[in-house]
CSV table of C-alpha atoms and ligand atoms in Angstrom, one decimal:
chain,number,residue,atom,x,y,z
O,36,UNK,CA,10.8,-10.9,-1.9
O,37,UNK,CA,11.1,-14.5,-3.1
O,38,UNK,CA,9.8,-17.5,-1.1
O,39,UNK,CA,13.3,-18.4,-0.2
O,40,UNK,CA,13.9,-14.9,1.1
O,41,UNK,CA,10.8,-15.1,3.3
O,42,UNK,CA,12.3,-18.4,4.8
O,43,UNK,CA,15.6,-16.6,5.4
O,44,UNK,CA,14.0,-13.6,7.0
O,45,UNK,CA,11.8,-15.8,9.2
O,46,UNK,CA,14.8,-17.7,10.4
O,47,UNK,CA,16.3,-14.4,11.6
O,48,UNK,CA,13.2,-13.2,13.4
O,49,UNK,CA,13.7,-15.3,16.4
O,50,UNK,CA,13.0,-14.8,20.1
O,51,UNK,CA,14.8,-11.9,21.9
O,52,UNK,CA,16.3,-10.6,18.6
O,53,UNK,CA,16.9,-6.8,18.9
O,54,UNK,CA,14.8,-5.2,16.2
O,55,UNK,CA,14.4,-1.5,15.4
O,56,UNK,CA,11.6,-0.3,13.1
O,57,UNK,CA,12.2,3.1,11.4
O,58,UNK,CA,10.1,5.3,9.2
O,59,UNK,CA,10.3,8.6,7.3
O,60,UNK,CA,10.5,12.1,8.5
O,61,UNK,CA,7.2,13.8,9.4
O,62,UNK,CA,5.5,10.5,9.9
O,63,UNK,CA,2.0,10.2,8.6
O,64,UNK,CA,-0.8,7.6,9.3
O,65,UNK,CA,0.8,5.0,7.1
O,66,UNK,CA,4.3,5.5,8.6
O,67,UNK,CA,3.0,5.2,12.2
O,68,UNK,CA,0.3,2.6,11.5
O,69,UNK,CA,2.6,0.2,9.6
O,70,UNK,CA,5.4,0.6,12.2
O,71,UNK,CA,3.2,0.0,15.2
O,72,UNK,CA,1.3,-2.8,13.4
O,73,UNK,CA,4.6,-4.6,12.7
O,74,UNK,CA,5.8,-3.8,16.3
O,75,UNK,CA,2.8,-5.7,17.8
O,76,UNK,CA,3.3,-8.7,15.5
O,77,UNK,CA,7.0,-9.0,16.3
O,78,UNK,CA,6.4,-8.4,20.1
O,79,UNK,CA,3.9,-11.2,20.1
O,80,UNK,CA,6.6,-13.5,18.6
O,81,UNK,CA,8.9,-12.6,21.5
O,82,UNK,CA,11.3,-10.2,19.8
O,83,UNK,CA,12.9,-7.2,21.5
O,84,UNK,CA,11.3,-4.5,19.3
O,85,UNK,CA,11.7,-0.7,19.3
O,86,UNK,CA,10.2,2.0,17.0
O,87,UNK,CA,12.2,5.1,16.1
O,88,UNK,CA,10.8,8.0,14.2
O,89,UNK,CA,12.8,11.0,13.0
O,90,UNK,CA,10.5,13.7,14.5
O,91,UNK,CA,7.0,14.5,15.9
O,92,UNK,CA,3.8,13.2,14.3
O,93,UNK,CA,0.2,14.5,14.6
O,94,UNK,CA,-1.9,14.1,17.7
O,95,UNK,CA,-4.7,12.4,15.6
O,96,UNK,CA,-2.4,9.3,15.5
O,97,UNK,CA,-1.7,9.2,19.2
O,98,UNK,CA,-4.6,6.9,20.1
O,99,UNK,CA,-2.7,3.9,18.5
O,100,UNK,CA,-2.0,1.0,20.9
O,101,UNK,CA,1.6,1.3,22.3
O,102,UNK,CA,2.1,4.7,20.7
O,103,UNK,CA,4.0,5.6,23.9
O,104,UNK,CA,6.9,3.3,23.0
O,105,UNK,CA,7.8,5.3,19.9
O,106,UNK,CA,11.2,7.1,20.3
O,107,UNK,CA,11.4,10.5,18.7
O,108,UNK,CA,15.0,10.9,17.3
O,109,UNK,CA,14.8,14.7,17.4
O,110,UNK,CA,13.8,14.7,21.1
O,111,UNK,CA,15.8,11.6,22.3
O,112,UNK,CA,18.7,11.4,20.0
O,113,UNK,CA,21.0,9.5,22.3
O,114,UNK,CA,18.4,6.8,23.1
O,115,UNK,CA,17.4,6.5,19.5
O,116,UNK,CA,21.0,6.2,18.3
O,117,UNK,CA,21.9,3.6,20.8
O,118,UNK,CA,18.8,1.5,19.9
O,119,UNK,CA,19.8,1.5,16.2
O,120,UNK,CA,23.5,0.8,17.1
O,121,UNK,CA,22.5,-2.2,19.2
O,122,UNK,CA,20.0,-3.6,16.8
O,123,UNK,CA,20.5,-6.8,14.9
O,124,UNK,CA,17.7,-6.2,12.5
O,125,UNK,CA,16.4,-3.0,11.1
O,126,UNK,CA,13.0,-2.4,9.4
O,127,UNK,CA,12.7,0.5,7.0
O,128,UNK,CA,9.0,1.2,6.5
O,129,UNK,CA,7.3,3.6,4.1
O,130,UNK,CA,10.4,5.2,2.6
O,131,UNK,CA,12.3,4.5,-0.6
O,132,UNK,CA,15.5,6.5,0.1
O,133,UNK,CA,17.4,6.9,3.4
O,134,UNK,CA,17.5,10.7,3.1
O,135,UNK,CA,13.7,10.6,3.7
O,136,UNK,CA,14.6,9.8,7.4
O,137,UNK,CA,16.2,13.2,8.0
O,138,UNK,CA,18.6,13.1,10.9
O,139,UNK,CA,18.3,9.3,11.4
O,140,UNK,CA,20.1,8.9,8.1
O,141,UNK,CA,23.6,8.7,9.7
O,142,UNK,CA,22.6,5.9,12.1
O,143,UNK,CA,20.9,3.9,9.3
O,144,UNK,CA,23.8,4.3,7.0
O,145,UNK,CA,26.2,3.1,9.8
O,146,UNK,CA,24.0,0.1,10.6
O,147,UNK,CA,25.8,-3.2,9.9
O,148,UNK,CA,23.1,-5.8,10.5
O,149,UNK,CA,20.3,-7.1,8.4
O,150,UNK,CA,17.8,-4.6,7.0
O,151,UNK,CA,14.4,-5.1,5.6
O,152,UNK,CA,12.7,-2.4,3.6
O,153,UNK,CA,8.9,-2.5,3.1
O,154,UNK,CA,7.6,0.3,0.9
O,155,UNK,CA,5.3,1.3,-1.9
O,156,UNK,CA,7.0,4.4,-3.3
O,157,UNK,CA,8.4,4.3,-6.9
O,158,UNK,CA,12.1,4.2,-7.5
O,159,UNK,CA,13.3,2.5,-4.3
O,160,UNK,CA,17.0,2.8,-3.5
O,161,UNK,CA,18.9,-0.4,-3.3
O,162,UNK,CA,20.2,-0.2,0.2
O,163,UNK,CA,18.4,-2.9,2.2
O,164,UNK,CA,19.4,-6.6,2.6
O,165,UNK,CA,15.8,-7.5,1.8
O,166,UNK,CA,13.4,-5.5,-0.3
O,167,UNK,CA,9.6,-5.8,-0.3
O,168,UNK,CA,8.6,-3.0,-2.7
O,169,UNK,CA,5.3,-2.9,-4.4
O,170,UNK,CA,4.3,0.4,-6.0
O,171,UNK,CA,0.8,-0.9,-6.7
O,172,UNK,CA,0.1,-1.4,-3.0
O,173,UNK,CA,-2.2,1.2,-1.4
O,174,UNK,CA,0.0,1.6,1.6
O,175,UNK,CA,2.9,0.2,3.5
O,176,UNK,CA,0.4,-1.0,6.1
O,177,UNK,CA,-1.1,-3.3,3.4
O,178,UNK,CA,2.3,-4.6,2.6
O,179,UNK,CA,3.1,-5.3,6.3
O,180,UNK,CA,-0.1,-7.4,6.3
O,181,UNK,CA,1.2,-9.3,3.3
O,182,UNK,CA,4.7,-9.6,4.7
O,183,UNK,CA,3.3,-11.1,8.0
O,184,UNK,CA,1.0,-13.4,6.0
O,185,UNK,CA,3.9,-14.6,3.8
O,186,UNK,CA,5.8,-15.4,6.9
O,187,UNK,CA,2.9,-17.7,7.9
O,188,UNK,CA,2.2,-15.5,11.0
O,189,UNK,CA,-1.4,-14.5,10.4
O,190,UNK,CA,-2.1,-16.0,13.9
O,191,UNK,CA,-0.3,-12.9,15.3
O,192,UNK,CA,-2.7,-10.5,13.7
O,193,UNK,CA,-5.3,-9.4,16.2
O,194,UNK,CA,-7.5,-6.4,16.8
O,195,UNK,CA,-4.6,-4.4,18.1
O,196,UNK,CA,-2.5,-5.0,14.9
O,197,UNK,CA,-5.7,-4.4,12.9
O,198,UNK,CA,-6.2,-1.0,14.4
O,199,UNK,CA,-2.7,0.1,13.5
O,200,UNK,CA,-2.7,-1.3,9.9
O,201,UNK,CA,-6.2,0.0,9.2
O,202,UNK,CA,-5.0,3.5,10.2
O,203,UNK,CA,-2.2,3.2,7.7
O,204,UNK,CA,-4.5,1.9,4.9
O,205,UNK,CA,-7.3,4.4,5.5
O,206,UNK,CA,-5.1,7.5,5.7
O,207,UNK,CA,-2.9,6.5,2.6
O,208,UNK,CA,-5.9,5.7,0.5
O,209,UNK,CA,-7.8,8.9,1.5
O,210,UNK,CA,-10.5,6.6,3.0
O,211,UNK,CA,-10.4,4.3,0.0
O,212,UNK,CA,-10.8,7.1,-2.6
O,213,UNK,CA,-7.5,7.0,-4.4
O,214,UNK,CA,-6.8,4.8,-7.4
O,215,UNK,CA,-4.3,2.8,-5.4
O,216,UNK,CA,-7.2,1.2,-3.6
O,217,UNK,CA,-7.6,-2.3,-5.0
O,218,UNK,CA,-9.7,-5.3,-4.4
O,219,UNK,CA,-6.7,-6.6,-2.4
O,220,UNK,CA,-6.9,-3.6,-0.2
O,221,UNK,CA,-10.5,-4.3,0.7
O,222,UNK,CA,-9.7,-8.0,1.1
O,223,UNK,CA,-7.0,-7.2,3.6
O,224,UNK,CA,-9.4,-4.9,5.5
O,225,UNK,CA,-12.0,-7.7,5.5
O,226,UNK,CA,-9.4,-10.1,7.0
O,227,UNK,CA,-8.6,-7.5,9.6
O,228,UNK,CA,-12.3,-7.2,10.4
O,229,UNK,CA,-12.5,-11.0,10.8
O,230,UNK,CA,-9.8,-10.5,13.5
O,231,UNK,CA,-12.0,-8.0,15.4
O,232,UNK,CA,-11.3,-4.7,13.7
O,233,UNK,CA,-14.1,-2.1,14.0
O,234,UNK,CA,-13.4,0.4,11.3
O,235,UNK,CA,-15.8,3.1,12.5
O,236,UNK,CA,-13.8,3.4,15.7
O,237,UNK,CA,-10.7,4.2,13.8
O,238,UNK,CA,-12.4,6.8,11.6
O,239,UNK,CA,-13.8,8.4,14.7
O,240,UNK,CA,-10.3,8.5,16.3
O,241,UNK,CA,-8.5,9.9,13.2
O,242,UNK,CA,-11.1,12.2,11.7
O,243,UNK,CA,-13.2,13.4,14.6
O,244,UNK,CA,-10.3,14.8,16.6
O,245,UNK,CA,-9.9,18.3,15.2
O,246,UNK,CA,-8.9,21.3,17.3
O,247,UNK,CA,-10.8,24.5,16.9
O,248,UNK,CA,-7.6,26.1,15.5
O,249,UNK,CA,-7.1,23.4,12.9
O,250,UNK,CA,-10.6,24.0,11.5
O,251,UNK,CA,-10.2,27.8,11.5
O,252,UNK,CA,-6.9,27.4,9.7
O,253,UNK,CA,-8.7,25.2,7.1
O,254,UNK,CA,-11.3,27.9,6.6
O,255,UNK,CA,-8.6,30.6,6.3
O,256,UNK,CA,-6.7,28.5,3.7
O,257,UNK,CA,-9.8,28.1,1.5
O,258,UNK,CA,-11.3,31.5,1.9
O,259,UNK,CA,-8.2,33.7,1.9
O,260,UNK,CA,-5.1,31.7,0.7
O,261,UNK,CA,-6.2,29.7,-2.3
O,262,UNK,CA,-5.3,30.7,-5.9
O,263,UNK,CA,-7.2,29.0,-8.7
O,264,UNK,CA,-5.7,29.0,-12.2
O,265,UNK,CA,-8.2,27.4,-14.6
O,266,UNK,CA,-5.8,27.9,-17.5
O,267,UNK,CA,-3.5,25.4,-15.9
O,268,UNK,CA,-6.2,23.3,-14.2
O,269,UNK,CA,-4.2,24.2,-11.0
O,270,UNK,CA,-5.1,25.4,-7.6
O,271,UNK,CA,-2.6,26.2,-4.8
O,272,UNK,CA,-2.6,27.4,-1.2
O,273,UNK,CA,0.3,29.3,0.3
O,274,UNK,CA,0.9,29.7,4.1
O,275,UNK,CA,3.6,31.7,5.8
O,276,UNK,CA,5.2,30.8,9.0
O,277,UNK,CA,3.6,33.8,10.6
O,278,UNK,CA,0.1,32.7,9.5
O,279,UNK,CA,0.7,29.2,10.8
O,280,UNK,CA,1.7,30.6,14.2
O,281,UNK,CA,-1.4,32.7,14.3
O,282,UNK,CA,-3.4,29.5,14.2
O,283,UNK,CA,-1.1,27.8,16.7
O,284,UNK,CA,-0.1,25.3,14.0
O,285,UNK,CA,0.7,21.7,15.1
O,286,UNK,CA,2.2,19.0,13.0
O,287,UNK,CA,-0.6,17.4,10.9
O,288,UNK,CA,-2.9,20.4,11.0
O,289,UNK,CA,-2.7,21.0,7.2
O,290,UNK,CA,-2.9,17.3,6.4
O,291,UNK,CA,-5.5,16.9,3.7
O,292,UNK,CA,-6.0,20.6,3.0
O,293,UNK,CA,-4.5,20.2,-0.5
O,294,UNK,CA,-7.3,17.7,-1.3
O,295,UNK,CA,-9.9,20.5,-1.0
O,296,UNK,CA,-8.1,22.4,-3.7
O,297,UNK,CA,-7.9,19.3,-5.9
O,298,UNK,CA,-11.7,18.7,-5.4
O,299,UNK,CA,-12.6,21.8,-7.4
O,300,UNK,CA,-14.3,20.8,-10.7
O,301,UNK,CA,-11.8,20.8,-13.5
O,302,UNK,CA,-8.7,21.1,-11.3
O,303,UNK,CA,-6.1,18.4,-11.9
O,304,UNK,CA,-3.1,19.7,-10.0
O,305,UNK,CA,-3.1,21.1,-6.5
O,306,UNK,CA,-0.4,22.2,-4.2
O,307,UNK,CA,0.1,23.6,-0.7
O,308,UNK,CA,3.2,25.6,-0.1
O,309,UNK,CA,4.1,26.1,3.5
O,310,UNK,CA,6.9,28.1,5.1
O,311,UNK,CA,8.5,27.0,8.4
O,312,UNK,CA,11.5,28.3,10.3
O,313,UNK,CA,14.0,26.3,8.2
O,314,UNK,CA,12.6,26.0,4.7
O,315,UNK,CA,9.6,25.7,2.5
O,316,UNK,CA,7.7,22.4,2.3
O,317,UNK,CA,5.3,21.5,-0.5
O,318,UNK,CA,2.7,18.9,-1.0
O,319,UNK,CA,1.5,18.1,-4.5
O,320,UNK,CA,-1.6,16.2,-5.6
O,321,UNK,CA,-2.9,15.4,-9.0
O,322,UNK,CA,-5.8,13.6,-10.7
O,323,UNK,CA,-5.0,11.5,-13.8
O,324,UNK,CA,-1.7,11.1,-15.6
O,325,UNK,CA,0.1,14.3,-14.6
O,326,UNK,CA,2.9,13.0,-12.4
O,327,UNK,CA,3.5,15.1,-9.4
O,328,UNK,CA,6.4,12.7,-8.5
O,329,UNK,CA,8.1,13.9,-11.6
O,330,UNK,CA,7.2,17.5,-11.0
O,331,UNK,CA,8.6,17.3,-7.5
O,332,UNK,CA,11.8,15.5,-8.6
O,333,UNK,CA,12.5,17.9,-11.5
O,334,UNK,CA,11.8,21.1,-9.6
O,335,UNK,CA,11.7,20.8,-5.9
O,336,UNK,CA,14.2,18.2,-4.7
O,337,UNK,CA,11.4,15.8,-3.8
O,338,UNK,CA,9.4,12.9,-5.0
O,339,UNK,CA,6.6,10.5,-4.0
O,340,UNK,CA,3.9,8.8,-6.1
O,341,UNK,CA,2.3,9.8,-9.5
O,342,UNK,CA,-0.7,11.5,-7.8
O,343,UNK,CA,0.8,12.4,-4.4
O,344,UNK,CA,4.3,13.8,-3.8
O,345,UNK,CA,6.2,16.3,-1.8
O,346,UNK,CA,9.1,18.7,-2.2
O,347,UNK,CA,11.1,21.5,-0.6
O,348,UNK,CA,12.7,24.8,-1.3
O,349,UNK,CA,15.5,26.8,0.4
O,350,UNK,CA,14.4,30.0,-1.3
O,351,UNK,CA,12.0,32.6,0.3
O,352,UNK,CA,8.3,31.9,0.2
O,353,UNK,CA,7.8,34.6,-2.4
O,354,UNK,CA,10.5,33.2,-4.7
O,355,UNK,CA,9.2,29.7,-4.2
O,356,UNK,CA,5.7,30.7,-5.2
O,357,UNK,CA,7.0,32.7,-8.1
O,358,UNK,CA,9.0,29.6,-9.3
O,359,UNK,CA,6.0,27.4,-8.9
O,360,UNK,CA,3.8,29.7,-11.0
O,361,UNK,CA,6.5,30.3,-13.6
O,362,UNK,CA,6.8,26.5,-14.1
O,363,UNK,CA,3.1,26.0,-15.0
O,364,UNK,CA,3.3,27.1,-18.7
O,365,UNK,CA,6.0,24.4,-19.2
O,366,UNK,CA,3.5,21.7,-18.0
O,367,UNK,CA,0.4,23.3,-19.6
O,368,UNK,CA,0.0,20.7,-22.3
O,369,UNK,CA,0.3,17.8,-19.8
O,370,UNK,CA,-2.1,19.5,-17.4
O,371,UNK,CA,-4.7,20.0,-20.1
O,372,UNK,CA,-4.3,16.5,-21.6
O,373,UNK,CA,-7.6,14.4,-21.4
Z,166,5GP,P1,2.9,14.6,1.6
Z,166,5GP,O1,2.5,15.6,0.7
Z,166,5GP,O2,1.6,13.9,2.2
Z,166,5GP,O3,3.9,15.0,2.6
Z,166,5GP,O4,3.6,13.4,0.8
Z,166,5GP,C1,2.9,12.8,-0.3
Z,166,5GP,C2,3.8,11.6,-0.7
Z,166,5GP,O5,5.0,12.1,-1.2
Z,166,5GP,C3,4.1,10.7,0.4
Z,166,5GP,O6,4.0,9.4,-0.1
Z,166,5GP,C4,5.5,11.0,0.8
Z,166,5GP,O7,6.2,9.9,1.2
Z,166,5GP,C5,6.1,11.5,-0.5
Z,166,5GP,N1,7.0,12.6,-0.3
Z,166,5GP,C6,6.8,13.8,0.4
Z,166,5GP,N2,7.9,14.6,0.5
Z,166,5GP,C7,8.8,13.9,-0.2
Z,166,5GP,C8,10.2,14.2,-0.5
Z,166,5GP,O8,10.7,15.3,-0.2
Z,166,5GP,N3,10.9,13.3,-1.3
Z,166,5GP,C9,10.3,12.1,-1.7
Z,166,5GP,N4,11.1,11.3,-2.3
Z,166,5GP,N5,9.1,11.8,-1.4
Z,166,5GP,C10,8.3,12.7,-0.7
Z,167,MN,MN1,2.7,5.3,2.6
């Protein structure tokens, strides 16, 4: 966004303006953290703010301040639709294409007001009035900090905003491990700490909140369900709907499991392939130059970042796994490069 655009946007963010913040389907820490962080900033400036998410999000994010204001489109469709319909301004956080919002897509496409997209995914669609897109940013939460700062509103960033934004940054950077973590990321965190943020409390809330079932499912994935293919520097985990039900799966329970597969020495490409009642969802991760964004786009109707992406399949679990394995020889050279 240009300086002039920030001035324009600021002139629209006035008291009592009806604003709805939206994010992508299956919201993660960055989706919820950036949305609630921005929610608190705009609230403190007197705007009439709501947050709409397409569907449920994990329990380990439910400690966030004002988490209870979030409207789940799947559960409260009428309420969510009327909020978006009545909104004057719409924020689109942490998604680069409207279809990533699932069933909220129709309401967003029908929206006639001013929209502001803040996102860090590659290849953003050109649908918003204002676009703050930076693929080098660690997280949308970091971009929300920069957005607020560019508006000259750093005074509205307090400990509560910091808790939400830090949750987004820490989850999207894998606790500052991924290459997207920059000096700027750490500077933003330092500024949040100046405002009262206590990082250890956020780590405690996010990472020390496992259920017994979640940990047992992790053990099962690693000991029984992981295939390692050194020839392709690939490791993948497959879970059927039945297996997930056996471990009383809740949204978020397999978050991060794919990273264990990726952590094996020599492995550069990891996947988790998960069946649910409607389709198959896949998470892809890589180390180095092998682009899982491209892999997901080319083969599984998905996308994401170079080293973290997702996709889906309408085929059976067996057929999806067979397709995944059959694709590997095509990428063998790339997977074995460097
Ligand atoms: P995850 O595997 O954690 O669900 O997603 C990893 C990254 O890929 C996230 O940045 C997410 O936004 C993106 N992503 C996941 N699924 C899809 C998809 O179906 N399409 C696109 N374009 N991006 C996705
Ligand atoms: Mn993100």
